[in-house]
Amino acid sequence: MSLLSLIDRSLLGRAARTALEFGGAAFSFGDLEARSNRVAHLLRARGLKHGDRLAFFLQNRVEVIDLWLAAVKLGVVLVPVNVLYRERELRHILTDAEPVAVVTSRDMATYLPAGVPVWDVDSLATEAATHASDRQAVGGAADTPLALIYTSGTTGASKGAVLTHGNFAANGQSLVNAWRITEADRYLATLPLFHVHGLANGVHCWLFSGCHMRLTERFEYLQAPLWFESYQPTLFFGVPAMFVRLLEIPEPLARSFGARLRLAVSGSAPLPAEVHEKFRQRFGSVILERYGMTETLMNVSNPFDGERRPGTVGLPLPHVEVKICDEAGAPVPDGTSGELWVKGPNVCSGYWRRPDATSAAWRDGWFRTGDVGVRATDGYITLQGRRSDLIISGGFNIYPREIEELILEQPGVHEAAVVGAPDPVRGEVPVAYVVVEEAIFDEAAAAARLRSQLASFKQPRAFVRIDALPRTALGKVQKRLLPPWKR
Ligand code: MLC
Ligand code: AMP
């Protein structure tokens, strides 16, 4: 079934139902149908055609939903950009994706590199309101690209995963079934809409099931108790850092929220078994952990019925094949660690304009995830780490190499290695180990340069001076031999 026809179950089939609440305003599915048709007319009037890219650099707001629905209808490819990205990341993505324009807000436009065509989101909304509300859908086939989502590449520069209408349809449909989401649900959406957790899972579970969604601009842990109290969600999707924050809610209140919460799903980073257990004790709700990636959307999930086993990501979703392989690509027996390879209608069609990276990641139709894991004899999969030294901080991915390259450009730096240090809320935070010439190296100036060029979550929490990086005889840096960092 096409993505648009799945969405139409709500846009057309539930037109009168309240669909969305954002910033105190409520919208029915019929309102969203009309709004997105107006935006589609406007985008077409501005020259956007099937296959053209349009980036958005926005906090969560209803206009992101309008753009998404308009893109589905027009066959336009959206490029979501992390709001925390700064000069270097933005320049790379916008040069690579070559969007017709970037839709952004006035306050965020200042971060965009010069020369990029910028469309102000408020002016766009005002202009859209003058267009007709009838639908002129072009739509898309299963293999029509719908989004180009950048994921931090191991080489330092991020690559755009080309996600199709079919990928979003397969993923959303499978999650609605697996997690029993119905129109009776109330989904509290605090995840950013520029990543697949909030976008592919959240938005599509909402649209396909026709449930009610309260969207917030972002997750703010001080506001979270008020949101739970006033909205009484039955459904919540979050990264582990959010669940750690929710544990701060006092017990009686947490219990009452938990009594309403039909399902809490965690993903994007490892959920410590301890947080799983504490959440169960405090909220009386057993978190369902699942595993996915930008390139593949969701692969593996703990069951809705049956055991949600802490520390594991569960079993492959119905449409996904998973095999665990050794270095040569041969499947390993249960109980043996290997790399997860996946296959299914959820897996993206490749990397944008990167045939080299695409052929390196796919083999015989299987996508090599780079994640290392082990399967128990009863099928439950436990993730154990990554083949590369990826750091995940608050659910945002950081490739150390990108930061190391920038540190090495700073005056007086001879060597640099960035590693993840444990953090009670965000799981990990980056710390830089540097070999420097003290007379030249200016830490404050280096930190300021990094801050202006990279997202805040990539900013090293410390620059630890060492005499030399530990290396193997072949010169490879041995990060695990670096001295532990103490705050
Ligand atoms: C975070 N920050 C934001 C922000 N989100 N700033 C502005 N707008 C936003 N939307 C910044 C803060 O300014 C701060 O910067 C830092 O992030 C942490 O903010 P905090 O308020 O102290 O929040 P905290 O309790 O630490 O929680 C952080 C968080 C955030 C959970 C809100 O990490 C987050 O939104 N994570 C979600 C990431 C995500 O969606 N990942 C899915 C990827 S898809 P400073 O300067 O203090 O650092 C994927 C596939 C899959 O992985 O399987 O899903
Ligand atoms: P991204 O590139 O942002 O899509 O991040 C995908 C990566 O997040 C995966 O390759 C995993 O390493 C990690 N990830 C996602 N879900 C989980 C999970 N439940 N537990 C551990 N790691 C996860």
Coordinates of C-alpha atoms and ligand atoms in Angstrom, one line a residue:
M1 CA 0.0 0.0 0.0
S2 CA 1.3 3.4 -0.9
L3 CA 2.5 5.8 1.8
L4 CA -0.1 8.4 0.9
S5 CA -3.0 5.9 1.0
L6 CA -1.9 4.8 4.5
I7 CA -1.8 8.5 5.6
D8 CA -5.2 9.1 3.9
R9 CA -6.9 6.7 6.3
S10 CA -6.5 9.6 8.7
L11 CA -6.3 12.7 6.5
L12 CA -9.4 11.8 4.6
G13 CA -11.0 9.0 6.6
R14 CA -10.8 10.8 10.0
A15 CA -11.1 14.4 8.6
A16 CA -13.3 15.7 11.5
R17 CA -11.2 14.1 14.3
T18 CA -8.8 16.2 16.3
A19 CA -5.3 15.1 15.1
L20 CA -2.8 17.4 16.7
E21 CA -2.2 19.9 19.4
F22 CA 0.7 22.3 19.3
G23 CA 1.4 25.4 21.2
G24 CA -2.2 25.6 22.5
A25 CA -3.8 25.3 19.0
A26 CA -5.7 22.2 17.8
F27 CA -5.9 20.8 14.3
S28 CA -8.2 18.2 12.8
F29 CA -6.9 15.7 10.2
G30 CA -9.0 17.7 7.7
D31 CA -7.2 20.9 8.7
L32 CA -3.9 19.2 8.1
E33 CA -5.1 17.9 4.7
A34 CA -6.1 21.5 3.7
R35 CA -2.9 23.1 5.1
S36 CA -0.6 20.7 3.4
N37 CA -2.5 21.1 0.1
R38 CA -2.0 24.8 0.3
V39 CA 1.7 24.3 1.0
A40 CA 1.9 21.9 -1.9
H41 CA 0.4 24.5 -4.2
L42 CA 2.9 27.1 -2.9
L43 CA 5.9 24.8 -3.3
R44 CA 4.8 24.1 -6.8
A45 CA 4.3 27.8 -7.5
R46 CA 7.9 28.3 -6.3
G47 CA 9.1 25.8 -8.9
L48 CA 9.6 22.6 -6.8
K49 CA 9.2 19.5 -8.8
H50 CA 9.2 15.8 -8.2
G51 CA 12.7 14.8 -7.0
D52 CA 13.8 18.3 -6.0
R53 CA 15.2 18.6 -2.5
L54 CA 14.0 21.1 0.1
A55 CA 15.8 21.3 3.5
F56 CA 14.2 22.3 6.8
F57 CA 16.2 23.6 9.8
L58 CA 13.4 24.0 12.3
Q59 CA 12.5 23.2 15.9
N60 CA 9.3 21.0 16.1
R61 CA 6.3 22.9 14.9
V62 CA 3.1 22.3 12.9
E63 CA 4.8 23.7 9.8
V64 CA 7.2 20.7 9.8
I65 CA 4.1 18.4 9.5
D66 CA 2.7 20.6 6.7
L67 CA 5.9 20.4 4.8
W68 CA 6.2 16.6 5.3
L69 CA 2.6 16.0 4.0
A70 CA 3.1 18.4 1.1
A71 CA 6.4 16.5 0.2
V72 CA 4.6 13.2 0.3
K73 CA 1.9 14.6 -2.1
L74 CA 4.3 16.3 -4.5
G75 CA 7.1 13.7 -4.6
V76 CA 9.5 16.3 -3.2
V77 CA 12.5 15.1 -1.1
L78 CA 12.9 16.7 2.3
V79 CA 16.2 17.2 4.0
P80 CA 15.7 17.4 7.8
V81 CA 18.6 19.2 9.5
N82 CA 19.5 18.9 13.2
V83 CA 18.8 22.3 14.8
L84 CA 22.0 22.0 16.8
Y85 CA 24.2 21.8 13.8
R86 CA 26.5 24.8 13.2
E87 CA 28.7 26.1 10.4
R88 CA 30.7 23.1 9.4
E89 CA 27.9 20.6 9.6
L90 CA 25.4 22.9 7.8
R91 CA 27.8 23.8 5.0
H92 CA 28.6 20.1 4.4
I93 CA 24.9 19.0 4.3
L94 CA 23.7 21.9 2.2
T95 CA 26.5 21.6 -0.3
D96 CA 25.9 17.9 -0.6
A97 CA 22.1 17.8 -0.8
E98 CA 21.8 20.9 -3.0
P99 CA 18.4 21.8 -1.8
V100 CA 16.3 24.4 -3.7
A101 CA 16.1 26.2 -0.4
V102 CA 16.2 25.8 3.4
V103 CA 13.1 26.5 5.3
T104 CA 14.0 28.0 8.7
S105 CA 12.9 30.5 11.3
R106 CA 14.2 34.0 11.7
D107 CA 16.2 33.2 14.8
M108 CA 17.9 30.2 13.3
A109 CA 18.6 31.7 9.9
T110 CA 21.7 33.4 11.3
Y111 CA 23.4 30.0 11.6
L112 CA 23.1 29.2 7.9
P113 CA 26.1 29.7 5.7
A114 CA 26.0 32.6 3.3
G115 CA 24.7 31.9 -0.2
V116 CA 22.1 29.3 0.7
P117 CA 18.6 30.3 -0.4
V118 CA 16.6 30.7 2.7
W119 CA 12.8 30.6 3.0
D120 CA 11.3 32.0 6.2
V121 CA 8.8 29.6 7.7
D122 CA 6.4 32.3 8.9
S123 CA 6.3 34.0 5.5
L124 CA 5.8 30.7 3.9
A125 CA 2.9 29.9 6.1
T126 CA 1.3 33.3 5.4
E127 CA 1.7 32.9 1.7
A128 CA 0.4 29.3 1.8
A129 CA -2.8 30.5 3.4
T130 CA -3.6 32.4 0.1
H131 CA -3.4 29.2 -2.0
A132 CA -6.2 26.8 -2.7
S133 CA -6.9 23.9 -0.4
D134 CA -7.7 21.3 -3.0
R135 CA -5.4 18.4 -3.5
Q136 CA -3.3 17.9 -6.6
A137 CA -1.3 15.0 -5.6
V138 CA 1.4 13.5 -7.7
G139 CA 2.3 11.0 -4.9
G140 CA 5.0 8.5 -5.1
A141 CA 5.7 4.9 -5.8
A142 CA 7.4 2.7 -3.1
D143 CA 10.8 3.5 -4.5
T144 CA 10.3 7.3 -4.8
P145 CA 12.7 9.1 -2.5
L146 CA 11.0 11.2 0.3
A147 CA 13.8 12.1 2.6
L148 CA 17.5 12.6 2.6
I149 CA 18.6 12.2 6.2
Y150 CA 22.2 12.8 7.1
T151 CA 23.9 10.3 9.3
S152 CA 27.4 10.8 10.7
G153 CA 29.7 8.8 8.5
T154 CA 32.7 6.9 9.9
T155 CA 34.9 9.0 7.6
G156 CA 33.9 12.2 9.4
A157 CA 31.7 13.7 6.8
S158 CA 28.1 12.7 7.1
K159 CA 26.2 10.9 4.3
G160 CA 22.6 11.3 3.2
A161 CA 20.5 8.1 3.5
V162 CA 18.0 8.1 0.7
L163 CA 14.7 7.0 2.4
T164 CA 11.8 6.2 0.2
H165 CA 8.0 6.3 0.5
G166 CA 8.1 2.5 0.7
N167 CA 10.6 2.7 3.6
F168 CA 8.3 5.0 5.7
A169 CA 5.2 3.0 4.8
A170 CA 6.7 -0.4 5.8
N171 CA 8.3 0.9 9.0
G172 CA 5.2 2.8 10.2
Q173 CA 2.8 0.0 9.4
S174 CA 4.9 -2.6 11.1
L175 CA 5.2 -0.5 14.3
V176 CA 1.5 0.3 14.5
N177 CA 0.8 -3.4 14.3
A178 CA 3.7 -4.6 16.6
W179 CA 3.0 -2.0 19.3
R180 CA -0.9 -2.1 18.9
I181 CA -1.2 1.6 18.3
T182 CA -4.9 2.6 17.8
E183 CA -6.8 5.8 17.3
A184 CA -7.6 5.7 21.0
D185 CA -3.9 6.5 21.8
R186 CA -2.6 9.9 23.0
Y187 CA 1.0 10.3 21.8
L188 CA 3.2 12.8 23.6
A189 CA 5.7 13.8 20.9
T190 CA 8.8 15.5 22.3
L191 CA 11.5 13.9 20.1
P192 CA 13.0 16.1 17.4
L193 CA 11.3 15.8 14.0
F194 CA 14.7 16.0 12.2
H195 CA 15.7 12.5 13.2
V196 CA 14.0 9.2 12.3
H197 CA 12.9 8.3 15.8
G198 CA 10.6 11.3 16.0
L199 CA 9.8 11.5 12.3
A200 CA 9.7 8.0 10.8
N201 CA 8.3 6.3 14.0
G202 CA 6.4 9.0 15.8
V203 CA 4.8 10.9 13.0
H204 CA 3.9 7.8 11.0
C205 CA 2.5 5.8 13.9
W206 CA 0.3 8.8 14.6
L207 CA -0.8 9.3 11.0
F208 CA -1.4 5.6 10.3
S209 CA -3.3 4.9 13.5
G210 CA -5.2 8.2 13.5
C211 CA -4.4 8.7 17.2
H212 CA -4.0 12.1 18.9
M213 CA -0.6 13.8 19.1
R214 CA 0.6 16.6 21.3
L215 CA 3.7 18.0 19.8
T216 CA 6.2 20.0 21.8
E217 CA 8.9 22.2 20.4
R218 CA 11.5 20.0 22.1
F219 CA 12.0 17.8 25.2
E220 CA 12.4 20.0 28.3
Y221 CA 12.7 17.9 31.4
L222 CA 11.4 20.6 33.7
Q223 CA 8.2 20.8 31.7
A224 CA 7.8 17.0 31.3
P225 CA 5.8 16.5 34.5
L226 CA 3.4 19.3 33.5
W227 CA 2.9 17.7 30.0
F228 CA 2.2 14.3 31.5
E229 CA -0.2 15.8 33.9
S230 CA -2.2 18.0 31.5
Y231 CA -2.1 15.7 28.5
Q232 CA -2.2 12.2 30.1
P233 CA -0.5 10.4 27.3
T234 CA -0.9 6.7 26.6
L235 CA 2.1 6.6 24.3
F236 CA 5.6 8.0 24.7
F237 CA 8.7 7.5 22.6
G238 CA 12.0 8.6 23.9
V239 CA 15.8 8.2 24.0
P240 CA 17.3 6.9 27.2
A241 CA 18.4 10.4 28.4
M242 CA 14.7 11.3 28.5
F243 CA 13.8 8.3 30.6
V244 CA 16.7 9.1 33.0
R245 CA 15.1 12.6 33.3
L246 CA 11.6 11.2 33.9
L247 CA 13.0 9.2 36.9
E248 CA 13.2 12.6 38.7
I249 CA 9.4 12.8 38.8
P250 CA 8.3 12.0 42.4
E251 CA 6.8 8.6 43.0
P252 CA 3.0 9.3 43.5
L253 CA 2.9 11.5 40.5
A254 CA 5.0 9.0 38.4
R255 CA 2.6 6.2 39.4
S256 CA -0.4 8.2 38.2
F257 CA 1.3 9.0 34.9
G258 CA 2.3 5.3 34.6
A259 CA -1.3 4.2 35.1
R260 CA -2.3 6.1 31.9
L261 CA 0.8 5.2 29.9
R262 CA -0.1 2.2 27.8
L263 CA 3.3 2.1 26.1
A264 CA 6.7 3.7 26.6
V265 CA 9.3 3.0 23.9
S266 CA 13.0 3.6 24.2
G267 CA 15.6 3.6 21.4
S268 CA 18.5 5.4 19.6
A269 CA 21.0 4.5 22.3
P270 CA 21.4 1.7 24.9
L271 CA 18.9 1.9 27.7
P272 CA 20.8 0.8 30.9
A273 CA 19.0 -2.2 32.5
E274 CA 19.0 -0.2 35.7
V275 CA 17.0 2.6 34.2
H276 CA 14.5 0.0 32.8
E277 CA 14.1 -1.4 36.3
K278 CA 13.8 2.0 38.0
F279 CA 11.2 3.2 35.5
R280 CA 9.2 0.0 36.1
Q281 CA 9.3 0.5 39.9
R282 CA 8.5 4.2 39.8
F283 CA 5.9 4.3 36.9
G284 CA 4.7 0.7 37.0
S285 CA 5.3 0.7 33.3
V286 CA 7.7 -1.7 31.5
I287 CA 9.7 0.2 28.8
L288 CA 9.8 -1.5 25.4
E289 CA 13.3 -1.1 23.9
R290 CA 13.8 -1.3 20.2
Y291 CA 16.7 -0.9 17.8
G292 CA 17.0 1.1 14.6
M293 CA 19.1 3.3 12.4
T294 CA 18.7 6.2 10.1
E295 CA 19.5 4.0 7.1
T296 CA 17.2 1.2 8.1
L297 CA 14.5 2.7 10.2
M298 CA 13.4 0.0 12.8
N299 CA 14.9 -3.5 12.7
V300 CA 14.4 -5.2 16.1
S301 CA 12.0 -4.7 18.9
N302 CA 11.0 -6.2 22.2
P303 CA 7.5 -7.7 22.0
F304 CA 4.4 -5.9 23.0
D305 CA 3.1 -9.1 24.5
G306 CA 5.7 -11.3 26.1
E307 CA 8.9 -10.5 27.8
R308 CA 10.4 -7.0 27.4
R309 CA 13.9 -8.1 28.4
P310 CA 16.1 -5.4 29.9
G311 CA 19.4 -4.9 28.2
T312 CA 18.2 -6.5 24.9
V313 CA 16.5 -5.0 21.9
G314 CA 14.3 -8.1 21.4
L315 CA 13.4 -9.9 18.2
P316 CA 13.5 -8.9 14.5
L317 CA 10.3 -7.0 13.4
P318 CA 8.1 -9.1 11.2
H319 CA 9.3 -7.7 7.8
V320 CA 13.0 -7.6 8.8
E321 CA 15.6 -10.3 8.3
V322 CA 18.6 -10.1 10.6
K323 CA 21.8 -12.2 10.5
I324 CA 24.8 -11.9 12.7
C325 CA 28.0 -12.3 10.8
D326 CA 31.7 -12.7 11.3
E327 CA 34.3 -10.5 9.6
A328 CA 34.1 -12.6 6.4
G329 CA 30.3 -12.2 6.3
A330 CA 29.5 -15.7 7.4
P331 CA 26.6 -16.1 10.0
V332 CA 27.9 -17.0 13.5
P333 CA 26.1 -19.4 15.9
D334 CA 23.8 -18.1 18.6
G335 CA 25.7 -16.9 21.6
T336 CA 28.6 -15.7 19.5
S337 CA 29.2 -11.9 18.8
G338 CA 29.2 -10.6 15.3
E339 CA 28.0 -7.7 13.2
L340 CA 24.3 -7.3 12.5
W341 CA 23.3 -7.4 8.9
V342 CA 19.7 -6.5 8.0
K343 CA 17.4 -6.8 5.0
G344 CA 13.9 -5.6 4.4
P345 CA 11.5 -3.0 3.0
N346 CA 12.6 -0.6 5.8
V347 CA 16.2 -0.4 4.5
C348 CA 17.1 2.8 2.6
S349 CA 18.0 2.6 -1.1
G350 CA 21.6 3.9 -0.6
Y351 CA 23.6 6.9 0.2
W352 CA 23.1 10.1 -1.8
R353 CA 25.7 10.5 -4.5
R354 CA 28.0 8.1 -2.7
P355 CA 28.2 4.9 -4.8
D356 CA 31.5 4.0 -3.0
A357 CA 29.9 4.2 0.5
T358 CA 26.8 2.5 -0.8
S359 CA 28.7 -0.5 -2.2
A360 CA 30.9 -0.7 1.0
A361 CA 27.8 -0.9 3.2
W362 CA 25.6 -3.3 1.2
R363 CA 26.4 -6.9 0.2
D364 CA 24.1 -9.2 -1.7
G365 CA 21.1 -7.0 -0.7
W366 CA 22.1 -7.0 3.0
F367 CA 22.9 -3.8 4.8
R368 CA 25.9 -4.0 7.2
T369 CA 24.9 -2.0 10.3
G370 CA 28.3 -1.7 11.9
D371 CA 26.5 -2.7 15.2
V372 CA 27.9 -5.6 17.1
G373 CA 25.5 -8.0 18.9
V374 CA 24.7 -11.5 20.0
R375 CA 21.6 -13.6 19.6
A376 CA 20.4 -15.8 22.5
T377 CA 19.0 -19.3 21.6
D378 CA 15.5 -17.9 22.1
G379 CA 16.1 -15.2 19.5
Y380 CA 16.5 -12.1 21.7
I381 CA 19.3 -9.8 20.4
T382 CA 21.6 -7.9 22.7
L383 CA 23.7 -5.0 21.2
Q384 CA 27.3 -4.9 22.5
G385 CA 28.8 -1.9 20.7
R386 CA 29.9 -0.7 17.4
R387 CA 32.6 -1.7 15.0
S388 CA 33.6 1.9 14.8
D389 CA 34.1 4.2 17.8
L390 CA 30.8 6.0 17.6
I391 CA 29.8 8.0 20.7
I392 CA 26.0 8.4 21.4
S393 CA 25.2 11.4 23.6
G394 CA 21.6 11.9 24.6
G395 CA 20.6 9.9 21.5
F396 CA 22.7 12.1 19.1
N397 CA 25.5 10.4 17.3
I398 CA 29.0 11.7 17.3
Y399 CA 31.8 10.4 15.2
P400 CA 35.1 11.2 17.1
R401 CA 37.0 11.6 13.8
E402 CA 35.0 14.7 12.8
I403 CA 35.9 16.4 16.1
E404 CA 39.5 15.2 16.0
E405 CA 40.0 16.6 12.6
L406 CA 38.8 20.0 13.7
I407 CA 41.0 19.9 16.9
L408 CA 44.0 19.1 14.8
E409 CA 43.4 22.3 12.8
Q410 CA 43.9 24.3 16.0
P411 CA 47.3 26.0 16.5
G412 CA 49.6 24.1 18.7
V413 CA 47.9 20.7 18.5
H414 CA 50.0 17.8 17.5
E415 CA 47.7 14.8 18.2
A416 CA 44.1 14.4 19.3
A417 CA 41.8 11.5 20.2
V418 CA 38.2 12.0 21.2
V419 CA 36.4 9.3 23.3
G420 CA 33.1 9.0 25.1
A421 CA 33.2 9.4 28.9
P422 CA 30.3 8.0 31.0
D423 CA 27.6 10.5 31.8
P424 CA 24.6 9.8 34.1
V425 CA 22.0 11.5 31.9
R426 CA 23.3 11.5 28.4
G427 CA 24.9 8.1 28.5
E428 CA 28.2 9.4 27.1
V429 CA 29.8 12.8 26.5
P430 CA 32.9 13.5 24.3
V431 CA 36.2 14.2 25.9
A432 CA 39.3 15.2 23.9
Y433 CA 42.8 13.9 24.7
V434 CA 45.4 16.2 23.2
V435 CA 49.1 16.4 22.7
V436 CA 49.9 20.1 22.5
E437 CA 52.7 22.6 22.4
E438 CA 51.7 24.6 25.6
A439 CA 53.3 27.8 24.4
I440 CA 51.0 27.9 21.3
F441 CA 47.9 26.0 22.3
D442 CA 45.1 28.3 23.6
E443 CA 42.3 26.1 25.0
A444 CA 39.7 28.7 25.3
A445 CA 40.2 29.9 21.7
A446 CA 40.1 26.3 20.5
A447 CA 36.9 25.6 22.4
A448 CA 35.3 28.7 21.0
R449 CA 36.2 27.7 17.4
L450 CA 34.7 24.2 17.9
R451 CA 31.6 25.7 19.4
S452 CA 31.0 28.0 16.4
Q453 CA 31.5 25.1 13.9
L454 CA 29.9 22.1 15.5
A455 CA 26.8 21.1 17.4
S456 CA 26.8 21.7 21.1
F457 CA 26.6 18.0 21.9
K458 CA 29.9 17.4 20.0
Q459 CA 31.7 20.0 22.1
P460 CA 34.4 18.1 24.2
R461 CA 33.6 18.4 27.9
A462 CA 37.4 18.7 28.6
F463 CA 40.7 18.8 26.8
V464 CA 43.0 16.4 28.7
R465 CA 46.7 17.0 28.0
I466 CA 48.8 13.9 27.6
D467 CA 52.4 13.4 26.5
A468 CA 51.6 11.0 23.6
L469 CA 48.7 9.0 22.4
P470 CA 48.9 5.3 23.2
R471 CA 49.5 3.5 19.8
T472 CA 50.0 0.0 18.5
A473 CA 53.3 -1.0 16.8
L474 CA 51.5 -0.1 13.5
G475 CA 50.7 3.4 14.8
K476 CA 46.9 2.9 15.4
V477 CA 45.6 4.9 18.4
Q478 CA 44.5 2.6 21.2
K479 CA 41.7 4.6 22.8
R480 CA 40.9 2.1 25.5
L481 CA 44.4 2.7 27.0
L482 CA 43.8 6.4 27.5
P483 CA 43.6 7.4 31.2
P484 CA 40.1 7.7 32.5
W485 CA 38.8 11.3 32.6
K486 CA 37.6 12.6 36.0
R487 CA 35.3 15.6 36.2
Ligands
MLC1 C1 18.8 19.5 22.8 N1 19.4 20.7 22.9 C2 18.6 21.5 22.2 C3 17.6 20.8 21.6 N2 17.8 19.5 22.0 N3 18.8 22.8 22.1 C4 17.9 23.5 21.3 N4 16.9 22.8 20.7 C5 16.7 21.5 20.8 N5 15.7 20.9 20.2 C6 20.6 21.0 23.6 C7 20.5 21.8 24.8 O1 20.7 23.2 24.5 C8 21.7 21.4 25.6 O2 22.9 21.9 25.1 C9 21.7 19.9 25.3 O3 21.1 19.8 24.1 C10 20.9 19.1 26.4 O4 19.8 19.8 26.7 P1 19.0 19.6 28.1 O5 17.8 20.4 28.1 O6 20.0 19.6 29.3 O7 18.5 18.2 27.9 P2 18.9 16.7 28.5 O8 18.0 16.4 29.6 O9 20.4 16.6 28.6 O10 18.3 15.8 27.3 C11 18.8 16.0 26.0 C12 17.8 15.5 25.0 C13 18.4 15.6 23.6 C14 17.3 14.1 25.3 C15 16.6 16.5 25.0 O11 19.6 14.9 23.7 C16 17.6 15.0 22.5 O12 16.6 15.6 22.1 N6 17.9 13.8 22.0 C17 17.1 13.1 21.0 C18 18.0 12.7 19.9 C19 17.3 11.9 18.9 O13 16.1 12.1 18.5 N7 17.9 10.8 18.4 C20 17.3 9.9 17.5 C21 18.3 9.7 16.3 S1 17.6 8.5 15.2 P3 24.4 21.7 25.8 O14 25.2 22.8 25.3 O15 24.1 21.6 27.3 O16 24.9 20.4 25.3 C22 18.4 7.0 15.6 C23 17.8 5.8 15.1 C24 17.0 5.1 16.1 O17 19.2 7.0 16.4 O18 17.2 4.0 16.5 O19 16.1 5.9 16.6
AMP2 P1 21.6 7.0 13.8 O1 22.7 6.9 12.8 O2 21.4 8.3 14.4 O3 20.4 6.5 13.1 O4 21.9 6.0 15.0 C1 21.8 4.6 14.8 C2 22.6 3.9 15.8 O5 22.0 4.1 17.1 C3 22.6 2.4 15.6 O6 23.5 2.0 14.6 C4 23.0 1.9 17.0 O7 24.4 2.0 17.2 C5 22.3 3.0 17.9 N1 21.1 2.5 18.5 C6 19.8 2.6 18.1 N2 18.9 2.0 18.9 C7 19.7 1.4 19.9 C8 19.4 0.7 21.1 N3 18.1 0.4 21.4 N4 20.4 0.3 21.9 C9 21.7 0.6 21.5 N5 22.0 1.3 20.5 C10 21.0 1.7 19.6

